[in-house]
Amino acid sequence: MTTVTEATNGNKKPSTSKKFRVGNMTKTPRERAEELVSRMTLEQKIAQLHGGMETINIYGYSNEIDPDDEDAMEQLAAQIQIERHVPEIEELGIPRFRITNGPVGVGMGDGTPSPPATALPMTIGVAASFDPELAYQYGDIIGQETDDLGQHVLEGPGLCLHRTVTAGRNFEYFSEDPYLTGVMGVEVTKAIQSHNIIAMAKHFVVNDQEYERFRTNIEIDEQTLREMYLLPFEMVVKDGKVAAIMSAYNRVRGDYATENRYLLNDVLRGDWGFEGYVQSDFWSTRSCAASLNAGLDHEMPDAKWFNEDNLKAALEDTSTEIELIDRALIRRYTQMYRFNQFDRPYAPREIDAQGHGAIVRRIGADMAVLLKNSEGLLPLSPDAGKILIVGQSKFAEFACQGGGGSSKVDPLYTVDPEPGMKDVVEELGGSATVESFIVERDLSNLSEAVAAAKDADVVVIMAGLIATEGADMPTMIMPHQQNEMIAQLLTANPKTAVVLKSSAPMVMPWTDDAPAILEVWNQGVEDGHVVGDLLFGKVNPSGRVPTTYPKTEDDWIGHGHEERYPGVNLGEGYNTMTYTERLHMGYRSEDITPAFPFGYGLSYTTFELADVSVDGSASKVTVTATVTNTGDVAGKDVVQVYLGVPAEGQPAKRLVGFAKVGVEPGASEKVEIVIDADASNHPLSVWDVAAHDFVVPSGEFTVYVGHDATDDSHVSTFTV
């Protein structure tokens, strides 16, 4: 046996007082886990099945506050002081198991208060980059900082889909598209786990809305479940080798996700071969024996259900078995041994704030989507004269830190809009001046803002929305009358650019009147620098829309369909949401008119797509094309491949491949995209209920190669 040193609790300095045995280093992780469990008493086993927080009535607390009140939610979190660990067992060599939240940086972790970290741009921005390498860099920062802070688990990535644009946690999730979500999720997972940190994909499954999330039931047909909502998880399990899965709060087909044997056992382990462990979302466990038997391995953050009294009683009346307790522990310990977590001391170290900030500044800019630039207003000259930043405080005065709730990161530093833009002007050697005017939420000083805009040479309106865990947004409209604010400001000065800092797409009735619209999402610590880099052309925007922007408030799957959202009470006391739209969600829906379609995005240059060739069969589709930069500046284009599958009920198009390519002005680059029918996203297949498998249908497939989901400029067919 070897020994390692373990530290004291929370964020205190390491101690050398505790020695832990780590097991036989020549055995496999699973063998070591089995050996450890064999030496544990029943009481020790039970103590390791749950978090170490004192049990509280969280539902009693949460029912007393308004979920839309962000301040009240933060006060609640501070009041209950959530603890995120499993206590150590010194005599067995089991260290304190530390769990931190994600997925937009190292959020609420083990210790009170949680230590500061790099607040990254929101996950939706990662998808907007359409760049798997960027996703890996994003996850690399998260994994490094989780390790820096001495944690073992990072709860992320989030893999639910943007079924509605109003969903409160869309900022934590990637996209409305399952394939794009899966590609990005795999890269983030690989990067996190490269630091010997357990990544935990969440929330399994169909936790696609926050409305009544503790009670709501989701009814969904098997084909839609498999082809859409399970698909990103399947990709992360098979391609990312994710170590852990977090189960969701909601019911699925009548059973809570934490008690759903079909999902936790039959699908996750039987169909996909998952070898990791399943943790509950915090306080999502709803039973003892039923949850353990179904495949839930770890209750967090307390022991409301997996406690000694309940488990001993369940063993006595045979509603569960000791083998299931052992199974749950072996699954978690196997992953801990896999990542050498028994073998390393708790030794937190300083985060490289400036180094990571420089990376965030670069990748944050590559997430931005240029939605409109009809008069060539952008990029601005660093000698543009008097530039006025105008908007409400959260967007125009301070760095936009992103969504609220348990994933919120305490930032190491921030770059606010005005100083950030001034820095960029100075870096470019420009003479422009930058000032700000902050508009009150009630628009009581809007007339003064309009007057200030008239007096400026260039106006930059900053607006947006910040969503939060625990509540969906009530409408698709930006809060606090920002649309009215923007509409009036646009009349004041023809040289006005709108910069959106959003958690999700929204309805923008003033679009036709805006010369330029740039979506940068909730950017995090480097907000001011990222926006400055983009506005002045230090970086050419290259992001693409990851979730359809609706044209009106009628353009969503819930319009006229209460059963879809917010659901209906079928006499059971809680609402049931039925996914009757099936596969026709987002850009796949014929009923949604986009203001800006999925995959869309402009550049400060222009591109031409030519020499498109498609070679298709039942086993593989190969697409080649040439991208030419026909403009004056270097830029990045995203070539996208969509497939029309010849099967009943299929939407017209599904994304099956993409490639981001940088091209110098006047130059051309060849692109090849290979779509493997056997890939984990089943690009050519449909779910066959009778076969209980994905199958490639016979018939004529249609291949669309272009720049967004509505681009039909290059269409080919092949027959299977």
XYZ file of C-alpha atoms in Angstrom:
720
model
C 0.000 0.000 0.000
C 1.020 3.583 -0.656
C -0.224 6.629 1.210
C -1.269 10.140 0.248
C -2.043 13.238 2.265
C -5.568 14.596 2.575
C -6.521 18.123 3.508
C -9.083 19.554 5.872
C -12.573 20.482 4.751
C -13.702 23.275 2.482
C -11.146 25.734 1.159
C -8.688 25.622 4.028
C -4.976 25.003 3.588
C -3.852 21.390 3.163
C -3.183 19.346 6.255
C -0.708 16.522 6.661
C -2.552 14.879 9.538
C -4.491 12.222 7.583
C -3.037 9.221 5.773
C -5.086 7.237 3.303
C -4.461 3.832 1.760
C -5.142 3.814 -1.962
C -5.225 0.089 -2.812
C -3.311 -2.236 -5.116
C -2.002 -0.125 -7.993
C -1.611 -3.180 -10.289
C -5.350 -3.903 -10.453
C -7.895 -2.297 -12.764
C -10.010 0.582 -11.439
C -13.021 -1.696 -11.126
C -11.051 -4.396 -9.308
C -9.748 -1.805 -6.871
C -13.288 -0.504 -6.344
C -14.611 -3.994 -5.677
C -11.810 -4.664 -3.217
C -12.526 -1.428 -1.358
C -16.256 -2.088 -1.102
C -15.601 -5.614 0.182
C -13.827 -4.108 3.211
C -16.629 -1.718 4.142
C -19.237 -2.185 6.849
C -22.887 -1.611 5.992
C -22.849 1.690 7.883
C -19.781 2.856 5.964
C -21.384 1.916 2.659
C -24.546 3.849 3.426
C -22.528 6.898 4.514
C -20.922 6.949 1.061
C -24.170 6.781 -0.914
C -25.130 10.385 -0.255
C -23.828 13.900 0.245
C -22.663 15.193 3.587
C -25.047 18.117 3.956
C -27.558 18.161 6.806
C -30.965 17.168 5.492
C -33.334 20.090 5.010
C -36.813 20.575 3.535
C -35.688 22.281 0.340
C -39.180 22.239 -1.145
C -40.493 24.100 1.874
C -37.838 26.777 1.379
C -38.268 27.100 -2.369
C -42.065 27.278 -2.260
C -41.816 30.470 -0.210
C -39.972 32.534 -2.860
C -40.687 33.814 -6.336
C -38.456 31.925 -8.816
C -38.348 35.045 -11.013
C -36.766 37.038 -8.176
C -33.032 36.599 -8.821
C -32.022 38.351 -5.597
C -34.312 36.132 -3.530
C -32.885 33.016 -5.190
C -29.352 34.116 -4.335
C -30.359 34.909 -0.766
C -31.886 31.428 -0.469
C -28.646 29.830 -1.689
C -26.661 31.855 0.832
C -29.106 31.047 3.618
C -29.021 27.276 3.236
C -25.271 27.135 2.396
C -25.357 24.154 0.087
C -22.572 21.678 0.782
C -21.153 19.658 -2.079
C -19.162 16.746 -0.778
C -19.205 13.209 0.565
C -17.295 12.933 3.885
C -14.057 10.963 4.001
C -13.538 7.617 5.764
C -9.976 7.883 6.977
C -9.440 4.284 8.019
C -10.405 3.016 4.531
C -8.430 5.581 2.587
C -11.532 7.206 1.117
C -10.957 10.946 0.637
C -13.505 13.697 0.987
C -15.260 13.666 -2.395
C -15.642 17.231 -3.686
C -18.252 18.192 -6.268
C -18.548 21.514 -8.059
C -21.223 22.788 -10.382
C -20.870 23.740 -14.037
C -21.185 23.958 -16.962
C -20.150 27.596 -17.641
C -17.068 27.547 -15.423
C -16.361 26.304 -11.912
C -19.515 27.411 -10.146
C -20.840 26.515 -6.725
C -18.321 24.049 -5.287
C -17.341 22.360 -2.037
C -16.784 25.057 0.559
C -18.583 28.234 1.640
C -18.261 30.640 0.030
C -17.325 29.029 -3.253
C -13.937 30.204 -4.521
C -13.769 32.592 -7.480
C -13.015 31.216 -10.937
C -13.100 32.288 -14.578
C -16.674 33.106 -15.590
C -16.804 31.796 -19.154
C -19.225 32.722 -21.918
C -22.458 30.766 -21.806
C -22.679 27.274 -23.280
C -25.021 28.450 -26.048
C -22.089 30.510 -27.319
C -19.920 27.397 -27.581
C -22.484 25.881 -29.945
C -22.647 29.164 -31.873
C -18.950 28.833 -32.655
C -19.614 25.664 -34.694
C -16.030 24.819 -33.761
C -15.253 21.551 -31.908
C -11.680 22.706 -31.203
C -13.056 25.770 -29.436
C -15.348 23.516 -27.388
C -12.313 21.535 -26.265
C -10.488 24.728 -25.234
C -13.582 25.791 -23.307
C -13.694 22.473 -21.446
C -9.950 22.589 -20.907
C -10.239 25.788 -18.861
C -13.072 24.291 -16.817
C -11.146 21.084 -16.173
C -7.948 22.911 -15.235
C -9.689 25.232 -12.798
C -11.680 22.390 -11.239
C -8.357 20.679 -10.602
C -6.779 23.931 -9.391
C -9.494 24.217 -6.760
C -9.038 20.648 -5.560
C -12.429 19.369 -6.730
C -13.147 15.877 -8.086
C -16.329 16.361 -10.122
C -17.572 19.058 -12.494
C -21.322 18.881 -13.069
C -21.383 19.447 -16.813
C -21.778 19.570 -19.743
C -25.510 20.300 -19.990
C -27.069 18.401 -22.895
C -30.785 19.184 -22.868
C -32.156 20.835 -25.998
C -33.600 24.300 -26.621
C -37.136 23.032 -27.181
C -38.454 26.500 -26.370
C -36.461 29.738 -26.509
C -37.935 30.783 -23.155
C -36.489 27.876 -21.161
C -34.639 29.167 -18.116
C -31.494 27.047 -18.532
C -30.958 27.431 -22.272
C -27.788 29.365 -21.461
C -26.371 26.163 -19.895
C -27.319 24.041 -22.897
C -25.882 24.164 -26.403
C -28.570 24.227 -29.072
C -31.925 23.136 -30.421
C -30.071 20.571 -32.553
C -29.082 17.215 -30.997
C -26.086 16.574 -33.263
C -24.507 19.993 -32.691
C -25.167 19.571 -28.963
C -23.534 16.153 -28.972
C -20.444 17.203 -30.933
C -19.753 20.095 -28.582
C -20.615 18.068 -25.493
C -18.160 15.329 -26.445
C -15.293 17.814 -26.798
C -16.080 19.581 -23.525
C -16.260 16.199 -21.765
C -12.947 14.990 -23.170
C -11.234 18.216 -22.141
C -12.582 18.204 -18.585
C -11.645 14.561 -18.055
C -8.143 15.092 -19.465
C -7.428 16.767 -16.100
C -8.501 13.648 -14.171
C -11.780 15.344 -13.303
C -15.084 13.467 -13.510
C -17.400 15.156 -16.014
C -21.112 14.735 -15.330
C -23.498 15.096 -18.295
C -26.867 16.542 -17.300
C -29.884 16.601 -16.948
C -30.984 13.100 -17.935
C -33.456 13.521 -19.574
C -36.037 15.903 -21.181
C -35.485 18.539 -18.495
C -35.894 20.979 -21.388
C -37.890 23.537 -19.414
C -37.812 24.886 -15.873
C -41.560 25.370 -15.438
C -42.685 23.241 -12.457
C -39.567 21.126 -12.943
C -39.989 19.330 -9.609
C -43.446 18.061 -10.584
C -43.930 18.104 -14.353
C -44.396 14.883 -16.294
C -43.051 14.525 -19.839
C -44.845 12.290 -22.335
C -42.798 11.577 -25.447
C -42.842 8.879 -28.098
C -39.842 6.572 -28.370
C -38.684 7.729 -31.804
C -38.566 11.381 -30.769
C -36.866 10.502 -27.496
C -34.168 8.492 -29.268
C -33.550 10.688 -32.321
C -33.634 14.019 -30.491
C -33.380 14.183 -26.722
C -31.344 11.086 -25.883
C -28.983 11.513 -28.819
C -26.523 14.019 -27.262
C -26.230 11.831 -24.160
C -25.608 8.763 -26.313
C -22.834 10.604 -28.156
C -21.179 11.757 -24.922
C -21.375 8.260 -23.436
C -19.984 6.506 -26.508
C -17.548 9.110 -27.878
C -16.714 11.143 -24.777
C -16.569 8.227 -22.314
C -18.259 10.462 -19.760
C -17.762 9.212 -16.205
C -21.051 10.317 -14.670
C -24.626 11.241 -15.522
C -26.907 13.523 -13.517
C -30.561 12.536 -13.477
C -33.227 15.191 -13.893
C -35.951 16.551 -11.604
C -38.938 15.885 -13.839
C -41.082 12.827 -14.376
C -40.725 10.890 -17.628
C -43.761 8.866 -18.676
C -45.098 9.052 -15.143
C -41.970 8.041 -13.218
C -39.468 10.457 -11.762
C -36.214 10.450 -13.736
C -34.381 9.278 -10.603
C -36.649 6.201 -10.429
C -36.820 5.461 -14.138
C -35.284 2.031 -14.639
C -35.878 2.123 -18.389
C -33.706 5.213 -18.774
C -31.117 4.621 -16.056
C -30.595 0.935 -16.708
C -32.066 -0.322 -19.972
C -31.047 2.614 -22.165
C -28.012 4.038 -20.419
C -26.295 0.754 -19.581
C -28.033 -1.889 -21.689
C -28.186 -0.065 -25.000
C -25.177 2.260 -24.677
C -22.792 0.345 -22.421
C -22.359 3.183 -19.918
C -19.906 2.183 -17.158
C -19.989 5.267 -14.968
C -22.328 6.260 -12.149
C -25.554 8.233 -11.906
C -25.953 11.075 -9.417
C -29.204 12.811 -8.602
C -29.677 16.464 -9.301
C -29.710 18.228 -5.942
C -32.788 17.078 -4.022
C -34.206 15.292 -7.076
C -34.197 11.882 -5.340
C -37.781 10.926 -4.486
C -37.467 7.481 -2.924
C -35.029 5.024 -1.419
C -35.410 1.481 -2.745
C -37.150 2.456 -5.994
C -34.366 4.870 -6.957
C -31.499 2.584 -5.973
C -33.066 -0.370 -7.758
C -33.655 1.684 -10.903
C -29.993 2.641 -11.175
C -29.499 5.829 -9.177
C -26.091 5.450 -7.518
C -25.601 8.619 -5.512
C -27.959 11.023 -3.736
C -26.986 14.681 -3.417
C -26.591 16.815 -1.428
C -27.968 15.120 1.685
C -29.429 11.827 2.935
C -33.155 12.407 2.836
C -33.651 8.993 1.204
C -30.338 7.076 1.131
C -29.963 7.114 4.911
C -29.388 4.317 7.411
C -32.964 4.032 8.597
C -34.425 3.808 5.095
C -31.807 1.502 3.631
C -31.682 -0.896 6.576
C -35.457 -1.100 6.509
C -35.390 -1.742 2.754
C -32.816 -4.489 3.218
C -34.897 -6.048 5.972
C -38.100 -6.146 3.941
C -36.149 -7.078 0.745
C -37.355 -4.078 -1.215
C -33.670 -3.658 -2.069
C -30.569 -5.821 -1.793
C -27.027 -5.376 -0.507
C -25.739 -6.153 -3.998
C -27.416 -2.979 -5.265
C -25.756 -0.893 -2.567
C -22.402 -2.439 -3.500
C -23.114 -1.872 -7.189
C -23.736 1.839 -6.676
C -20.501 2.336 -4.752
C -18.404 0.253 -7.135
C -19.622 2.334 -10.056
C -18.523 5.611 -8.436
C -15.282 4.318 -6.979
C -14.326 2.827 -10.346
C -14.432 6.305 -11.870
C -12.511 7.778 -8.939
C -9.780 5.158 -9.429
C -9.900 5.714 -13.194
C -8.918 9.331 -12.618
C -6.480 8.660 -9.758
C -8.629 10.556 -7.283
C -7.764 8.342 -4.340
C -4.078 8.926 -4.972
C -3.684 12.685 -4.932
C -3.704 15.111 -2.000
C -6.044 18.032 -1.621
C -3.796 20.940 -2.532
C -5.670 23.891 -4.079
C -3.542 26.289 -6.088
C -3.971 29.695 -7.659
C -5.881 29.898 -10.933
C -4.076 31.503 -13.864
C -6.655 34.269 -14.177
C -4.837 36.310 -16.816
C -3.789 33.317 -18.896
C -7.264 31.854 -18.909
C -8.752 35.290 -19.480
C -6.678 35.687 -22.646
C -8.068 32.394 -23.957
C -11.614 33.397 -23.018
C -11.198 36.696 -24.873
C -10.163 34.836 -28.023
C -12.765 32.074 -27.973
C -15.509 34.413 -26.780
C -15.109 36.495 -29.924
C -15.375 33.388 -32.101
C -18.798 32.660 -30.589
C -20.353 35.960 -31.683
C -22.920 35.965 -34.497
C -23.190 38.928 -36.846
C -26.919 38.951 -37.562
C -27.092 42.081 -39.687
C -24.704 44.579 -41.245
C -26.765 45.921 -44.130
C -25.000 49.259 -44.526
C -21.476 48.110 -43.730
C -21.485 50.050 -40.458
C -19.241 47.427 -38.880
C -16.393 47.182 -38.264
C -15.977 50.615 -36.727
C -12.878 52.710 -37.250
C -10.774 53.244 -34.111
C -10.863 56.910 -35.212
C -14.686 56.984 -35.347
C -14.950 60.069 -33.139
C -17.333 60.117 -30.204
C -18.739 56.664 -29.479
C -21.653 56.340 -27.069
C -22.472 53.077 -25.294
C -26.105 53.148 -24.218
C -28.348 50.636 -22.522
C -29.475 49.328 -19.171
C -26.955 48.690 -16.430
C -26.657 44.899 -16.659
C -25.622 45.104 -20.284
C -24.101 48.543 -20.880
C -22.413 49.301 -17.561
C -21.167 45.965 -16.281
C -19.743 42.794 -17.779
C -22.619 40.435 -18.484
C -21.996 37.409 -16.285
C -24.698 35.190 -17.634
C -27.454 33.075 -16.234
C -28.462 32.797 -12.611
C -28.799 29.796 -10.359
C -26.445 27.110 -9.110
C -24.115 27.339 -12.120
C -23.314 31.007 -11.575
C -19.569 31.636 -11.263
C -18.003 34.116 -8.858
C -15.629 35.814 -11.327
C -11.947 36.381 -10.607
C -12.196 39.722 -12.390
C -14.364 41.423 -15.017
C -13.850 43.783 -17.937
C -16.797 46.162 -18.194
C -18.010 47.564 -21.536
C -16.606 51.110 -21.472
C -13.098 50.333 -20.159
C -12.912 47.291 -22.423
C -13.754 49.291 -25.517
C -11.284 52.012 -24.525
C -8.580 49.344 -24.189
C -9.236 48.119 -27.721
C -9.149 51.641 -29.169
C -5.803 52.183 -27.449
C -4.470 48.819 -28.679
C -5.334 49.884 -32.229
C -3.737 53.315 -31.803
C -7.057 55.035 -32.420
C -8.339 58.442 -31.377
C -12.013 57.618 -30.756
C -13.503 58.494 -27.397
C -15.918 56.215 -25.562
C -18.631 57.305 -23.153
C -21.643 55.591 -21.605
C -25.247 56.506 -20.858
C -27.137 54.135 -18.584
C -30.878 53.934 -19.153
C -33.091 53.247 -16.152
C -35.198 50.080 -16.201
C -38.395 52.128 -16.166
C -37.085 54.220 -19.109
C -37.544 57.356 -17.029
C -34.431 58.927 -18.596
C -34.879 57.582 -22.121
C -35.402 61.043 -23.610
C -32.019 62.088 -22.247
C -30.480 58.945 -23.727
C -31.955 59.764 -27.132
C -30.497 63.266 -26.909
C -27.087 61.860 -26.032
C -27.301 59.459 -28.980
C -28.034 62.313 -31.372
C -24.895 64.059 -30.175
C -22.607 61.050 -30.779
C -20.772 60.061 -33.959
C -21.528 56.382 -33.395
C -23.973 54.721 -31.006
C -23.601 51.195 -29.617
C -26.784 49.972 -27.963
C -26.196 47.119 -25.532
C -29.215 45.039 -24.548
C -30.213 41.469 -23.877
C -31.583 39.045 -21.342
C -30.186 36.952 -18.523
C -32.121 33.764 -17.877
C -31.966 31.808 -14.650
C -32.336 28.302 -13.338
C -35.659 27.594 -11.683
C -37.924 29.640 -13.942
C -38.667 29.950 -17.623
C -38.915 33.405 -19.107
C -42.529 34.591 -19.327
C -42.226 35.753 -22.944
C -39.813 35.849 -25.893
C -39.453 39.588 -25.406
C -36.439 41.197 -23.726
C -37.381 42.338 -20.208
C -37.640 45.878 -18.832
C -39.005 47.454 -22.027
C -35.705 47.093 -23.854
C -37.398 46.737 -27.247
C -39.049 50.125 -26.758
C -35.703 51.558 -25.658
C -33.936 50.216 -28.748
C -36.662 51.381 -31.127
C -36.438 54.953 -29.897
C -32.643 55.019 -29.852
C -32.502 53.737 -33.442
C -34.352 56.858 -34.590
C -31.759 59.126 -33.002
C -28.660 58.277 -35.012
C -28.242 56.429 -38.339
C -24.861 55.081 -37.228
C -26.183 52.785 -34.527
C -25.144 49.193 -33.884
C -27.104 46.911 -31.569
C -25.046 44.504 -29.453
C -27.118 41.735 -27.916
C -25.954 39.937 -24.773
C -28.445 37.130 -24.503
C -28.984 33.816 -22.774
C -31.152 32.704 -25.709
C -32.698 34.061 -28.918
C -35.638 36.412 -28.596
C -38.184 38.319 -30.704
C -36.815 41.639 -32.010
C -39.551 43.799 -33.614
C -37.056 46.599 -34.471
C -34.795 44.435 -36.650
C -35.626 46.189 -39.935
C -34.606 49.568 -38.492
C -31.194 48.497 -37.174
C -28.191 48.922 -39.498
C -26.142 46.351 -37.583
C -26.952 43.628 -35.041
C -24.262 41.607 -33.276
C -25.145 38.772 -30.881
C -22.335 38.124 -28.388
C -24.337 36.133 -25.764
C -23.586 36.461 -22.035
C -19.805 36.799 -22.295
C -18.450 36.525 -18.759
C -15.183 38.036 -17.527
C -13.863 39.427 -20.836
C -17.114 41.043 -21.963
C -15.711 44.528 -22.628
C -12.671 43.336 -24.563
C -14.602 40.772 -26.630
C -17.207 43.301 -27.747
C -14.494 45.853 -28.543
C -12.484 43.323 -30.558
C -15.559 42.533 -32.645
C -16.850 46.068 -33.146
C -13.476 47.388 -34.299
C -12.653 44.384 -36.462
C -9.749 42.978 -34.481
C -11.766 39.783 -34.774
C -14.035 38.977 -37.699
C -17.318 37.464 -36.422
C -17.658 33.813 -37.411
C -20.395 32.390 -35.171
C -23.605 30.866 -36.454
C -27.099 30.761 -34.974
C -27.359 27.629 -32.747
C -31.074 28.015 -32.061
C -33.634 29.622 -34.353
C -34.533 33.260 -33.688
C -38.343 33.460 -33.866
C -39.827 36.217 -36.012
C -42.891 36.694 -33.803
C -44.144 35.414 -30.481
C -46.275 32.914 -32.403
C -43.211 31.187 -33.848
C -42.634 28.372 -31.387
C -43.844 24.833 -30.782
C -46.191 25.873 -27.953
C -48.294 28.323 -29.962
C -51.851 26.986 -29.872
C -50.640 23.812 -28.180
C -51.046 24.059 -24.428
C -50.405 20.323 -24.146
C -46.838 20.942 -25.352
C -46.139 23.822 -22.984
C -46.857 24.499 -20.159
C -48.760 21.223 -20.266
C -52.154 20.283 -18.867
C -53.345 18.752 -15.619
C -54.762 15.343 -16.466
C -56.304 14.987 -13.025
C -53.056 14.015 -11.342
C -52.341 17.371 -9.694
C -49.311 18.169 -11.833
C -48.989 19.191 -15.479
C -48.076 16.773 -18.239
C -46.194 18.216 -21.211
C -46.643 16.093 -24.316
C -44.099 16.435 -27.094
C -46.720 16.187 -29.848
C -44.491 18.167 -32.211
C -42.370 15.006 -32.259
C -39.264 15.594 -34.424
C -40.512 18.938 -35.753
C -38.846 21.291 -33.277
C -36.688 24.345 -33.967
C -35.461 24.582 -37.555
C -37.088 21.204 -38.222
C -40.550 22.717 -37.726
C -42.554 23.862 -40.751
C -44.665 26.110 -38.483
C -41.885 28.393 -37.262
C -40.908 31.434 -39.336
C -37.372 32.438 -38.440
C -36.105 35.967 -38.094
C -32.634 34.429 -38.322
C -32.462 30.712 -39.147
C -30.389 27.979 -37.574
C -26.822 28.014 -38.900
C -27.026 31.610 -40.136
C -24.288 34.158 -39.562
C -22.565 36.982 -41.445
C -18.953 38.083 -41.650
C -17.017 41.249 -42.427
C -16.067 39.471 -45.634
C -18.012 37.334 -48.125
C -17.680 33.704 -49.143
C -18.533 31.663 -52.198
C -19.254 27.946 -52.004
C -18.478 26.052 -55.231
C -17.428 22.698 -56.680
C -19.832 20.870 -54.371
C -19.703 17.121 -54.794
C -21.690 14.446 -52.944
C -21.004 10.707 -52.933
C -23.617 8.843 -50.893
C -24.411 5.270 -49.915
C -25.994 3.386 -47.035
C -22.674 3.327 -45.197
C -21.195 6.763 -45.830
C -21.744 10.181 -47.362
C -18.743 12.192 -48.516
C -19.168 15.882 -49.297
C -16.423 17.994 -50.863
C -16.557 21.690 -51.680
C -14.400 24.733 -52.261
C -14.795 27.852 -50.115
C -13.484 31.116 -51.594
C -13.107 34.353 -49.645
C -14.387 36.963 -52.098
C -13.894 39.899 -49.729
C -11.047 42.039 -48.459
C -10.337 40.584 -44.997
C -9.594 37.144 -43.604
C -12.544 35.264 -42.165
C -14.012 31.907 -41.227
C -16.863 30.196 -43.000
C -18.972 27.272 -41.792
C -19.979 24.716 -44.413
C -23.063 22.819 -43.259
C -24.528 19.525 -44.472
C -28.189 18.654 -43.921
C -29.930 15.437 -44.850
C -33.501 14.703 -45.872
C -34.243 11.138 -44.774
C -36.863 9.128 -46.716
C -39.016 7.943 -43.821
C -42.486 8.830 -42.584
C -42.620 11.664 -40.050
C -39.110 12.912 -40.710
C -38.521 16.674 -41.012
C -37.221 18.058 -44.289
C -33.699 18.464 -42.947
C -31.424 17.308 -40.142
C -27.892 18.570 -39.546
C -25.407 15.726 -40.105
C -22.069 17.485 -40.598
C -20.254 20.808 -40.615
C -16.768 22.230 -40.975
C -15.383 25.606 -39.989
C -12.618 26.842 -42.252
C -10.451 29.965 -42.169
C -9.781 31.597 -45.557
C -7.524 34.530 -46.441
C -8.915 37.258 -48.755
C -8.915 36.120 -52.378
C -7.899 32.571 -51.413
C -9.768 29.264 -51.587
C -9.827 26.257 -49.302
C -11.099 22.763 -50.028
C -13.405 21.162 -47.475
C -14.245 17.487 -47.050
C -16.986 16.320 -44.690
C -17.386 12.573 -44.188
C -20.637 11.360 -42.653
C -20.292 7.815 -41.291
C -23.587 5.943 -41.056
C -22.253 4.010 -38.052
C -21.398 7.146 -36.061
C -22.969 7.565 -32.624
C -25.391 10.218 -33.921
C -26.900 7.739 -36.451
C -26.898 10.367 -39.242
C -28.658 8.272 -41.905
C -30.896 6.286 -39.583
C -34.305 6.436 -37.943
C -35.376 4.692 -34.751
C -37.266 1.485 -35.481
C -39.440 0.605 -32.483
C -39.957 -2.981 -33.584
C -36.248 -3.587 -34.112
C -35.357 -1.578 -30.988
C -32.532 -0.050 -33.001
C -31.567 2.605 -35.483
C -31.975 1.501 -39.095
C -31.129 3.121 -42.440
C -34.344 3.356 -44.472
C -34.567 2.589 -48.181
C -35.318 5.351 -50.629
C -33.982 8.630 -51.962
C -31.927 10.749 -49.543
C -31.566 14.476 -50.178
C -28.316 16.243 -49.298
C -28.236 19.993 -48.735
C -24.855 21.735 -48.612
C -24.868 25.395 -47.673
C -24.518 28.109 -45.065
C -27.674 27.642 -42.960
C -30.738 25.459 -42.559
C -32.696 27.386 -45.216
C -29.946 27.341 -47.860
C -31.012 25.205 -50.825
C -28.311 26.396 -53.227
C -26.543 23.025 -53.453
C -28.888 20.019 -53.444
C -28.017 16.433 -54.371
C -29.656 13.049 -53.990
C -28.608 9.431 -53.625
C -30.618 6.263 -53.301
C -30.334 3.425 -50.819
